[in-house]
XYZ file of C-alpha atoms in Angstrom:
657
model
C 70.123 155.009 40.362
C 69.673 154.989 44.161
C 72.053 152.075 44.613
C 74.604 153.725 42.323
C 74.506 156.986 44.279
C 74.857 155.122 47.549
C 77.901 153.219 46.263
C 79.491 156.503 45.211
C 78.892 158.003 48.650
C 80.411 154.914 50.267
C 83.471 155.281 48.043
C 83.861 158.985 48.842
C 83.803 158.331 52.586
C 85.434 155.765 54.828
C 82.567 153.213 54.702
C 80.533 152.849 57.868
C 80.746 154.236 61.384
C 83.328 153.204 63.932
C 84.128 153.692 67.580
C 87.319 155.320 66.353
C 87.939 156.789 62.939
C 90.161 154.455 60.889
C 93.874 155.107 60.847
C 94.915 157.168 57.862
C 97.455 154.475 57.021
C 94.586 152.044 56.474
C 93.210 154.303 53.752
C 96.515 154.591 51.919
C 97.730 151.987 49.465
C 100.347 149.490 50.608
C 103.719 150.679 49.253
C 104.550 148.668 46.160
C 107.972 147.777 47.568
C 106.207 145.980 50.447
C 103.889 143.876 48.286
C 106.586 141.362 47.391
C 107.513 140.881 51.043
C 103.957 140.558 52.356
C 103.664 137.270 54.253
C 101.170 134.763 52.829
C 100.201 131.389 54.271
C 97.831 129.972 51.701
C 100.215 128.776 48.981
C 102.302 126.336 51.065
C 100.647 126.123 54.464
C 103.493 128.142 56.022
C 104.198 131.876 56.244
C 106.423 133.078 53.406
C 106.860 136.292 51.393
C 104.571 136.626 48.381
C 107.611 136.623 46.093
C 108.487 133.105 47.339
C 104.960 131.648 47.260
C 104.639 128.729 44.784
C 101.403 130.009 43.220
C 99.790 132.948 41.486
C 98.047 134.983 44.192
C 96.048 138.180 44.661
C 95.814 139.783 48.110
C 93.159 142.383 48.936
C 93.582 143.741 52.463
C 91.182 145.668 54.702
C 92.560 149.005 53.535
C 91.991 148.065 49.895
C 88.428 146.954 50.731
C 87.755 150.385 52.274
C 89.367 152.294 49.438
C 87.304 150.439 46.845
C 84.075 150.954 48.782
C 82.995 147.314 48.706
C 79.788 146.563 50.601
C 80.153 142.766 50.476
C 82.334 139.866 49.406
C 80.229 139.465 46.253
C 81.438 142.842 44.943
C 85.059 141.978 45.630
C 84.661 138.690 43.753
C 83.445 140.427 40.604
C 86.660 142.483 40.507
C 89.047 139.535 40.842
C 91.223 138.921 37.767
C 90.685 135.591 36.020
C 87.087 135.113 37.216
C 83.915 135.006 35.114
C 80.973 135.889 37.353
C 77.285 135.436 36.534
C 74.889 137.262 38.883
C 71.427 135.696 38.659
C 69.859 136.944 41.924
C 68.805 133.331 42.404
C 69.011 130.820 45.235
C 72.769 131.166 44.951
C 73.182 134.889 44.282
C 76.073 134.434 41.892
C 78.169 131.774 40.212
C 81.906 132.312 39.722
C 84.057 130.424 37.219
C 87.762 130.609 38.057
C 90.262 130.337 35.212
C 87.768 129.385 32.527
C 86.134 126.363 34.137
C 82.345 126.593 33.831
C 80.167 124.672 36.322
C 76.488 124.958 37.314
C 77.545 126.357 40.717
C 80.789 127.690 42.221
C 82.036 124.151 42.856
C 85.642 124.145 41.637
C 86.960 126.917 43.899
C 87.552 126.155 47.559
C 86.140 128.839 49.876
C 87.808 129.108 53.281
C 87.441 131.288 56.364
C 90.706 131.398 58.316
C 91.802 128.220 56.543
C 88.608 126.269 57.316
C 86.586 125.025 54.341
C 83.136 126.637 54.006
C 81.849 124.998 50.809
C 78.543 123.172 51.231
C 78.980 119.548 52.304
C 76.259 118.200 50.006
C 76.574 120.336 46.860
C 80.240 121.427 47.331
C 79.161 124.903 46.216
C 80.693 128.064 47.633
C 77.583 129.946 48.711
C 78.881 133.473 48.144
C 76.063 135.967 48.546
C 75.637 139.026 50.765
C 75.983 137.211 54.119
C 79.733 137.456 54.741
C 80.680 140.459 56.935
C 83.471 142.795 55.864
C 83.919 144.653 59.152
C 86.037 141.777 60.521
C 88.045 141.014 57.360
C 91.783 141.511 57.677
C 92.347 140.482 54.063
C 91.114 138.175 51.314
C 93.731 135.834 49.835
C 93.059 134.347 46.403
C 95.161 131.471 45.092
C 95.047 130.439 41.433
C 95.645 126.880 40.287
C 95.489 123.383 41.820
C 96.440 123.012 45.485
C 95.422 119.454 46.423
C 99.040 118.632 47.306
C 98.510 120.553 50.567
C 94.746 120.941 50.953
C 93.427 117.685 49.532
C 89.942 117.346 47.976
C 88.403 120.134 45.916
C 91.307 122.616 45.969
C 90.815 122.305 42.232
C 90.820 125.644 40.399
C 92.016 127.684 43.328
C 91.189 128.926 46.819
C 89.557 132.033 48.272
C 90.511 132.460 51.932
C 88.873 135.125 54.108
C 91.320 135.982 56.875
C 89.513 137.631 59.783
C 90.760 140.096 62.367
C 91.761 139.071 65.891
C 92.593 141.070 68.976
C 96.312 140.298 68.869
C 97.149 143.727 67.423
C 95.498 145.489 70.383
C 97.122 146.576 73.620
C 96.078 144.820 76.860
C 92.757 146.302 78.015
C 92.027 147.816 74.591
C 88.844 147.208 72.604
C 87.863 148.133 69.049
C 84.367 148.292 67.601
C 83.303 148.958 64.042
C 79.749 149.280 62.700
C 78.866 149.656 59.030
C 75.288 150.609 58.103
C 74.019 150.818 54.534
C 70.701 151.591 52.865
C 69.798 151.505 49.196
C 67.169 150.968 46.560
C 64.596 148.147 46.711
C 64.326 148.435 50.523
C 67.922 147.241 50.853
C 69.502 147.645 54.281
C 72.607 146.194 55.903
C 74.171 146.281 59.350
C 77.673 144.826 59.715
C 79.373 145.044 63.116
C 82.523 143.714 64.797
C 83.918 144.165 68.287
C 87.380 142.979 69.348
C 89.226 143.114 72.613
C 92.273 141.996 74.535
C 92.555 141.152 78.229
C 96.207 140.400 78.879
C 96.874 137.218 76.838
C 93.181 136.583 76.147
C 91.701 138.005 72.947
C 88.163 137.833 71.597
C 86.193 138.787 68.498
C 82.447 138.890 67.842
C 80.890 139.738 64.480
C 77.379 139.895 63.025
C 75.856 140.945 59.709
C 72.252 141.304 58.556
C 71.363 141.931 54.905
C 67.788 142.383 53.691
C 66.447 143.473 50.325
C 63.427 143.202 48.063
C 65.863 143.119 45.099
C 65.255 144.685 41.700
C 62.065 143.880 39.791
C 63.284 142.016 36.672
C 59.855 140.691 35.685
C 59.652 141.960 32.118
C 63.292 142.223 31.064
C 63.383 139.089 28.906
C 59.853 137.723 28.687
C 60.396 134.380 30.413
C 59.951 136.087 33.812
C 56.865 138.095 32.876
C 54.078 138.659 35.395
C 51.613 137.490 32.747
C 53.130 134.011 33.148
C 53.551 134.175 36.928
C 49.877 135.131 37.267
C 48.411 132.803 34.610
C 45.698 130.878 36.511
C 45.314 128.346 33.693
C 48.894 127.259 34.440
C 49.018 127.842 38.192
C 45.460 127.438 39.450
C 45.059 127.553 43.271
C 48.827 127.955 43.842
C 48.213 131.664 43.234
C 46.147 131.822 46.434
C 49.308 131.508 48.572
C 51.799 134.196 49.571
C 55.414 134.572 50.751
C 57.112 137.452 52.556
C 53.818 139.356 52.565
C 53.472 139.188 48.758
C 50.900 137.107 46.895
C 52.306 134.533 44.490
C 51.629 135.406 40.855
C 53.971 138.376 40.406
C 57.767 138.723 40.384
C 59.123 139.159 43.908
C 62.678 138.210 44.888
C 63.184 138.761 48.640
C 66.517 138.305 50.438
C 67.085 137.835 54.168
C 70.716 136.872 54.960
C 72.516 136.759 58.316
C 75.954 135.852 59.668
C 77.215 135.495 63.259
C 80.826 134.669 64.213
C 82.779 134.575 67.443
C 86.190 133.391 68.667
C 88.516 133.525 71.661
C 92.278 132.985 71.801
C 94.663 132.361 74.658
C 98.286 131.744 73.821
C 98.351 129.177 71.019
C 94.766 128.022 71.678
C 91.843 129.355 69.663
C 88.189 128.287 69.765
C 85.190 129.671 67.985
C 82.019 129.160 66.046
C 80.227 130.625 63.057
C 76.760 130.507 61.575
C 75.386 131.967 58.400
C 72.118 131.676 56.550
C 71.062 132.849 53.117
C 67.295 132.970 52.613
C 66.619 134.240 49.125
C 64.089 134.104 46.315
C 64.683 132.441 42.964
C 65.346 135.596 40.951
C 65.700 134.800 37.268
C 66.690 131.147 37.707
C 63.556 129.630 36.190
C 60.900 130.648 33.622
C 57.657 131.957 35.087
C 55.484 129.246 33.513
C 57.457 126.563 35.425
C 58.347 128.099 38.814
C 57.249 130.952 41.073
C 60.283 132.942 42.142
C 58.602 134.352 45.258
C 59.429 131.524 47.663
C 62.419 131.243 49.968
C 65.355 128.914 49.326
C 67.583 128.551 52.379
C 71.257 127.600 52.747
C 72.924 127.395 56.155
C 76.428 126.716 57.435
C 77.442 126.064 61.062
C 80.958 125.501 62.341
C 82.537 124.887 65.740
C 86.304 124.615 65.962
C 89.261 124.316 68.303
C 92.815 124.987 67.101
C 96.146 124.788 68.881
C 99.644 125.575 67.709
C 102.911 125.530 69.609
C 106.603 124.766 69.372
C 107.043 121.031 69.966
C 110.826 121.127 70.138
C 113.647 123.254 68.799
C 112.964 123.757 65.096
C 109.642 121.859 65.204
C 106.283 123.633 65.193
C 102.938 121.819 65.457
C 99.347 122.703 64.576
C 96.257 120.719 65.570
C 92.620 121.413 64.798
C 89.211 119.868 65.298
C 86.299 121.206 63.232
C 82.640 120.229 63.288
C 80.423 121.633 60.580
C 76.871 121.235 59.387
C 75.351 122.283 56.061
C 71.670 122.402 55.196
C 69.884 123.346 52.026
C 66.201 123.531 51.228
C 63.128 125.699 51.223
C 59.892 126.017 49.313
C 59.425 125.178 45.651
C 56.341 126.205 43.633
C 56.221 124.262 40.364
C 53.988 124.018 37.305
C 54.761 120.865 35.300
C 53.203 121.202 31.800
C 50.355 118.897 30.816
C 49.351 120.276 27.452
C 49.480 123.875 26.199
C 47.253 125.446 28.880
C 47.277 123.181 31.930
C 49.824 121.968 34.485
C 50.452 119.597 37.335
C 51.102 121.944 40.240
C 52.870 121.639 43.584
C 54.083 123.779 46.477
C 56.441 121.580 48.472
C 59.254 121.928 51.014
C 62.738 120.500 50.346
C 65.428 119.583 52.875
C 69.012 118.281 52.885
C 71.029 118.034 56.096
C 74.696 116.956 56.245
C 77.444 117.235 58.831
C 81.073 116.278 59.346
C 83.856 116.353 61.873
C 87.507 116.594 60.907
C 90.795 116.320 62.774
C 94.016 117.701 61.312
C 97.568 117.493 62.600
C 100.405 119.371 60.921
C 104.090 119.745 61.769
C 106.750 122.066 60.345
C 110.385 121.084 60.740
C 113.008 123.777 60.163
C 115.983 121.542 59.399
C 118.231 124.554 58.842
C 118.051 127.993 57.243
C 117.869 126.446 53.780
C 115.571 123.443 54.261
C 112.065 123.229 55.641
C 109.771 120.190 55.768
C 106.021 120.335 56.268
C 103.871 117.270 56.850
C 100.328 116.644 57.953
C 97.446 114.191 58.223
C 93.678 114.606 58.163
C 90.740 112.388 59.048
C 87.169 113.441 58.278
C 83.911 111.583 58.911
C 80.950 112.868 56.872
C 77.296 112.066 57.571
C 75.607 113.026 54.316
C 72.082 113.282 53.036
C 71.442 110.982 50.111
C 68.285 112.192 48.333
C 66.396 115.414 48.985
C 63.641 114.992 51.572
C 60.467 116.274 49.829
C 57.191 115.033 51.362
C 54.458 114.719 48.754
C 56.572 115.540 45.698
C 56.040 112.860 43.070
C 58.047 109.786 44.153
C 60.669 111.654 46.245
C 61.926 110.514 49.639
C 59.717 111.592 52.561
C 60.730 111.718 56.218
C 57.108 111.941 57.364
C 54.208 109.562 56.896
C 51.655 110.698 54.336
C 47.976 109.900 54.788
C 47.309 109.563 51.060
C 48.776 110.136 47.618
C 46.873 113.344 46.990
C 43.804 114.108 44.889
C 45.284 112.567 41.734
C 47.253 109.675 43.218
C 50.628 111.133 42.166
C 51.792 112.411 45.548
C 50.270 114.272 48.460
C 51.587 117.572 47.092
C 50.673 117.105 43.421
C 47.563 118.953 42.265
C 46.202 120.153 38.943
C 45.814 123.703 37.705
C 42.041 123.247 37.255
C 41.556 122.216 40.910
C 39.545 124.658 42.995
C 41.801 124.337 46.039
C 45.274 123.118 46.947
C 46.315 121.516 50.232
C 49.915 122.010 51.311
C 51.779 118.740 52.032
C 53.631 118.431 55.360
C 57.106 119.894 55.848
C 60.117 117.556 56.162
C 61.240 116.383 59.587
C 63.794 118.576 61.363
C 66.433 115.807 61.278
C 67.189 113.551 58.324
C 66.357 109.877 59.081
C 69.310 107.430 59.083
C 67.768 105.508 56.169
C 68.455 108.524 53.934
C 72.044 109.107 55.079
C 75.456 107.917 53.901
C 78.590 107.785 56.053
C 81.956 108.393 54.392
C 85.511 108.469 55.736
C 88.319 110.579 54.300
C 91.941 109.979 55.269
C 94.738 112.092 53.826
C 98.384 112.853 54.380
C 101.018 115.020 52.701
C 104.724 115.729 52.730
C 106.284 118.934 51.429
C 109.903 120.074 51.316
C 111.198 123.568 50.560
C 114.879 124.052 49.777
C 116.721 127.334 49.186
C 120.055 127.621 47.370
C 121.099 131.213 46.794
C 118.596 132.778 44.370
C 116.900 129.414 43.738
C 113.967 128.021 45.715
C 112.550 124.520 45.135
C 109.234 123.331 46.580
C 108.175 119.683 46.184
C 105.062 118.165 47.719
C 102.855 115.111 47.359
C 99.594 114.117 49.006
C 97.613 110.901 49.206
C 93.885 110.915 49.975
C 91.588 107.930 50.397
C 87.797 108.059 50.474
C 85.669 105.100 51.564
C 83.403 105.573 48.510
C 85.653 106.304 45.528
C 89.073 105.121 46.728
C 92.487 106.768 46.683
C 94.215 109.476 44.675
C 97.772 110.879 44.616
C 98.451 114.542 43.812
C 101.974 115.994 43.477
C 103.139 119.592 43.107
C 106.552 120.992 42.228
C 107.715 124.580 41.835
C 111.043 126.190 41.004
C 111.589 129.887 41.748
C 114.482 132.048 40.600
C 115.026 135.401 42.348
C 116.765 137.506 39.704
C 116.624 140.644 41.837
C 115.562 141.680 45.307
C 112.169 142.569 43.885
C 111.927 140.149 40.962
C 111.190 136.450 40.505
C 110.335 133.882 37.874
C 108.318 130.827 38.949
C 107.730 127.561 37.095
C 104.950 125.374 38.531
C 103.401 121.968 37.956
C 100.492 120.708 40.023
C 97.663 118.216 40.134
C 94.359 118.303 41.988
C 91.159 116.315 42.251
C 87.501 117.170 42.662
C 85.289 114.828 44.647
C 81.929 113.809 43.180
C 79.367 115.943 45.012
C 76.927 113.927 47.166
C 74.044 115.618 45.337
C 75.303 113.826 42.211
C 76.157 110.566 43.972
C 72.835 110.178 45.756
C 70.554 113.164 45.194
C 67.896 111.460 43.108
C 64.209 112.162 42.663
C 62.116 112.268 39.529
C 64.121 114.436 37.129
C 67.362 114.442 39.130
C 70.037 112.025 37.952
C 72.330 110.318 40.462
C 75.263 107.967 40.060
C 76.981 106.361 43.088
C 79.790 105.073 40.820
C 81.236 108.487 39.949
C 85.024 108.899 40.062
C 86.903 112.059 41.089
C 87.746 114.567 38.395
C 91.443 115.283 37.810
C 93.418 118.303 36.605
C 97.051 118.841 35.648
C 98.384 122.392 35.337
C 101.677 123.874 34.186
C 102.269 127.564 34.801
C 104.933 130.234 34.378
C 104.782 133.337 36.612
C 106.863 136.523 36.471
C 106.895 139.203 39.201
C 108.883 142.427 39.312
C 108.611 145.710 41.156
C 110.345 148.854 40.006
C 109.597 152.437 40.971
C 105.868 153.053 40.718
C 104.971 149.786 38.991
C 104.462 146.274 40.342
C 104.289 143.753 37.505
C 102.736 140.310 37.967
C 101.689 137.895 35.226
C 101.001 134.225 34.469
C 100.765 131.898 31.506
C 99.127 128.527 32.235
C 97.717 125.407 30.616
C 95.321 123.026 32.383
C 94.077 119.617 31.221
C 91.060 117.927 32.840
C 89.814 114.364 32.581
C 86.973 112.345 34.135
C 84.959 115.569 33.890
C 81.967 115.509 36.260
C 78.994 116.565 34.138
C 75.558 117.777 35.203
C 74.050 114.412 34.267
C 76.016 112.734 37.075
C 78.555 111.005 34.877
C 82.272 111.166 34.121
C 82.522 112.117 30.476
C 84.828 114.043 28.189
C 87.915 116.163 28.690
C 88.551 119.881 28.934
C 91.567 122.095 28.316
C 92.116 125.699 29.329
C 94.911 127.958 28.097
C 95.209 131.309 29.775
C 97.238 134.480 30.178
C 96.735 136.692 33.232
C 98.335 140.088 33.870
C 97.883 141.674 37.330
C 99.914 144.927 37.560
C 99.579 147.560 40.293
C 100.824 151.135 40.147
C 100.984 154.538 41.815
C 100.776 157.982 40.200
C 101.481 161.530 41.411
C 98.335 163.169 42.760
C 97.513 166.482 41.031
C 95.622 167.606 44.151
C 97.822 169.584 46.573
C 98.874 167.947 49.854
C 97.211 164.649 48.935
C 98.701 161.176 48.889
C 99.623 159.449 45.646
C 97.010 157.908 43.436
C 97.079 154.118 43.541
C 95.561 151.636 41.164
C 95.413 148.183 39.719
C 94.789 146.682 36.318
C 94.218 143.185 35.061
C 93.903 141.449 31.744
C 92.928 137.826 31.224
C 92.854 135.828 28.015
C 91.116 132.478 28.366
C 90.541 129.709 25.843
C 88.381 126.947 27.345
C 87.661 123.882 25.180
C 85.638 120.709 25.673
C 86.059 117.363 23.906
C 82.263 116.902 23.826
C 79.328 119.159 23.125
C 75.592 118.939 23.621
C 73.467 118.235 20.538
C 70.145 119.931 21.271
C 68.358 118.152 18.400
C 69.496 114.708 19.533
C 69.159 115.611 23.227
C 72.540 114.086 24.075
C 76.267 114.796 24.279
C 78.413 113.894 21.275
C 82.178 113.765 20.666
C 83.108 117.084 19.093
C 85.734 119.643 20.151
C 84.047 122.950 21.010
C 84.332 126.118 23.107
C 83.044 125.497 26.621
C 80.920 128.636 26.724
C 79.943 131.222 29.387
C 83.633 132.209 29.516
C 84.724 135.582 28.109
C 87.867 135.132 25.958
C 89.154 138.553 27.079
C 88.583 140.465 30.291
C 90.062 143.855 31.180
C 89.764 145.732 34.488
C 91.114 149.047 35.726
C 90.701 150.687 39.133
C 92.148 153.940 40.492
C 91.949 155.305 44.043
C 92.165 159.115 44.272
C 92.844 160.590 47.747
C 91.161 163.985 47.963
C 91.418 165.010 51.616
C 92.714 163.240 54.686
C 89.763 160.890 55.060
C 88.089 161.256 51.677
C 88.830 159.087 48.663
C 87.290 158.636 45.254
C 87.489 155.169 43.729
C 86.882 154.764 39.991
C 86.857 151.417 38.238
C 85.840 149.984 34.909
C 85.464 146.472 33.588
C 85.253 145.124 30.047
C 84.378 141.570 29.024
C 84.349 140.383 25.439
C 81.313 138.586 24.044
C 80.977 135.014 25.259
C 79.270 132.026 23.719
C 76.504 130.264 25.585
C 77.474 127.215 27.594
C 77.387 124.026 25.504
C 74.178 122.733 27.111
C 72.178 126.017 27.200
């Protein structure tokens, strides 16, 4: 109840505290007539009005974020049309399935910050939790459908791009500071702050966010997370003598400690910056309490340093160059009870580590041949230095970066004990840096060519990209779109696109006892056809899609290419305004969405046989119908009430559950 009341208060007020109160315009909805003409970059890699973008897109700007009272990116994601979101409070707080494609993690949607990829290098997962700050978000751009023709690997189901604020909108000598502070149930507290400034042609931005929470106690909701199992000494033995975050193991405790720090400076066409975020969270309801203690920290980190430069190279030619270094780590503590009979277990409390980095250079050029023809081309080279297997000293036969004095009391590993043992000795932690023997170097080279031609009300966009990886070889991905403008505020778009998903290194190499790996995996492929209609009239902005996607070489959990999938979908994304019954108040504004999704697989898991068999079946974990409605009600000048509701139809369990 406390969290609910806090959310309501945040919705009633302009969220947070600022050096200056927000402009009233920022709290009012964007006029519907301007939505079509809003410039977007994500669809083609060039600025163009939304009505001309060759993709289905949803834009949520800073004003919309304030009006809806969001406290984090995770809440925004839940409200996106065409997404199925499972919140588990686990090591990855949530998993999002875009357009009906179910995966163990959010691996088929590319997550970007200002156009730079932020998915994990080793798992390829988008680690969306509570770490991303909102105080510096200018808008969130969401693209639906394959986009490998411009962005290359893993722009598979779509893209979420977080566009941050800069100081370019400020006057010389002006600064702007915003601080959001939140408190809630379960000892939840957040501080989210951004400061921006401009000194003549030099601009700067610095942002930080801290999120901490004990999270809700879900110990006895479903039985498999009961404290009777967490605290069963017959199963856990001396593991229960340890603690984490000030709490003894043996009861449900799901702590969270997330941080984010970002900074950038710009001068003319040059921009440089860095970012760091860390999620340190408990296991929530990921695992049953007789197999894993949830009160240990699992840690994901992302670091980036970048330099970007853009300038006119000649008349009608514009260039963009960028160099990005990034590093991803994943690991933490893992408390396990491996059954050995009905009332005894092999036990362990070990530390995991994976450490990967990459550097990438990109060069892009836009050629404005004339008013009706534009050509965009670019190349990319990326060198990745990837972990192969998890580094887990003392855990069964896993890779270890440190020398171990012995194989433990039972000869199975320095960290493997038994639940009847009187004591347990912690094995050593992994080394800070991954040894070269457990690393793999890969090279990615890609290039694309895209042409956009305009003839009266018709707009044609054709692009093709070739990517070559030193492990799995080359792949070609085309895209073509035809757009007909039947009115100033209306368009019909027909699209065809292909994309590919790289095999994640965790599946290529990430083997230990129980984890399958296959270095011979091929990329997964998708082909999508889509029809989009957009029209704005009066108080209504209509936007809808019908699409069909076919997937082959599906990358399954067991680290193999097997089976095919198909997804048929209908998405409606209207926005509207209504007269406000309150005197001297701005119009009501709102949005609605409806998604119908039919996701099918050519194989299903036979639980009795313990294997996959050929048999057409629903994919599972995807709601066939989803309906959302949100209305923003201005009450006074700086007070708004936001009301929203969401309905999801019953969904079948995923095929392998």
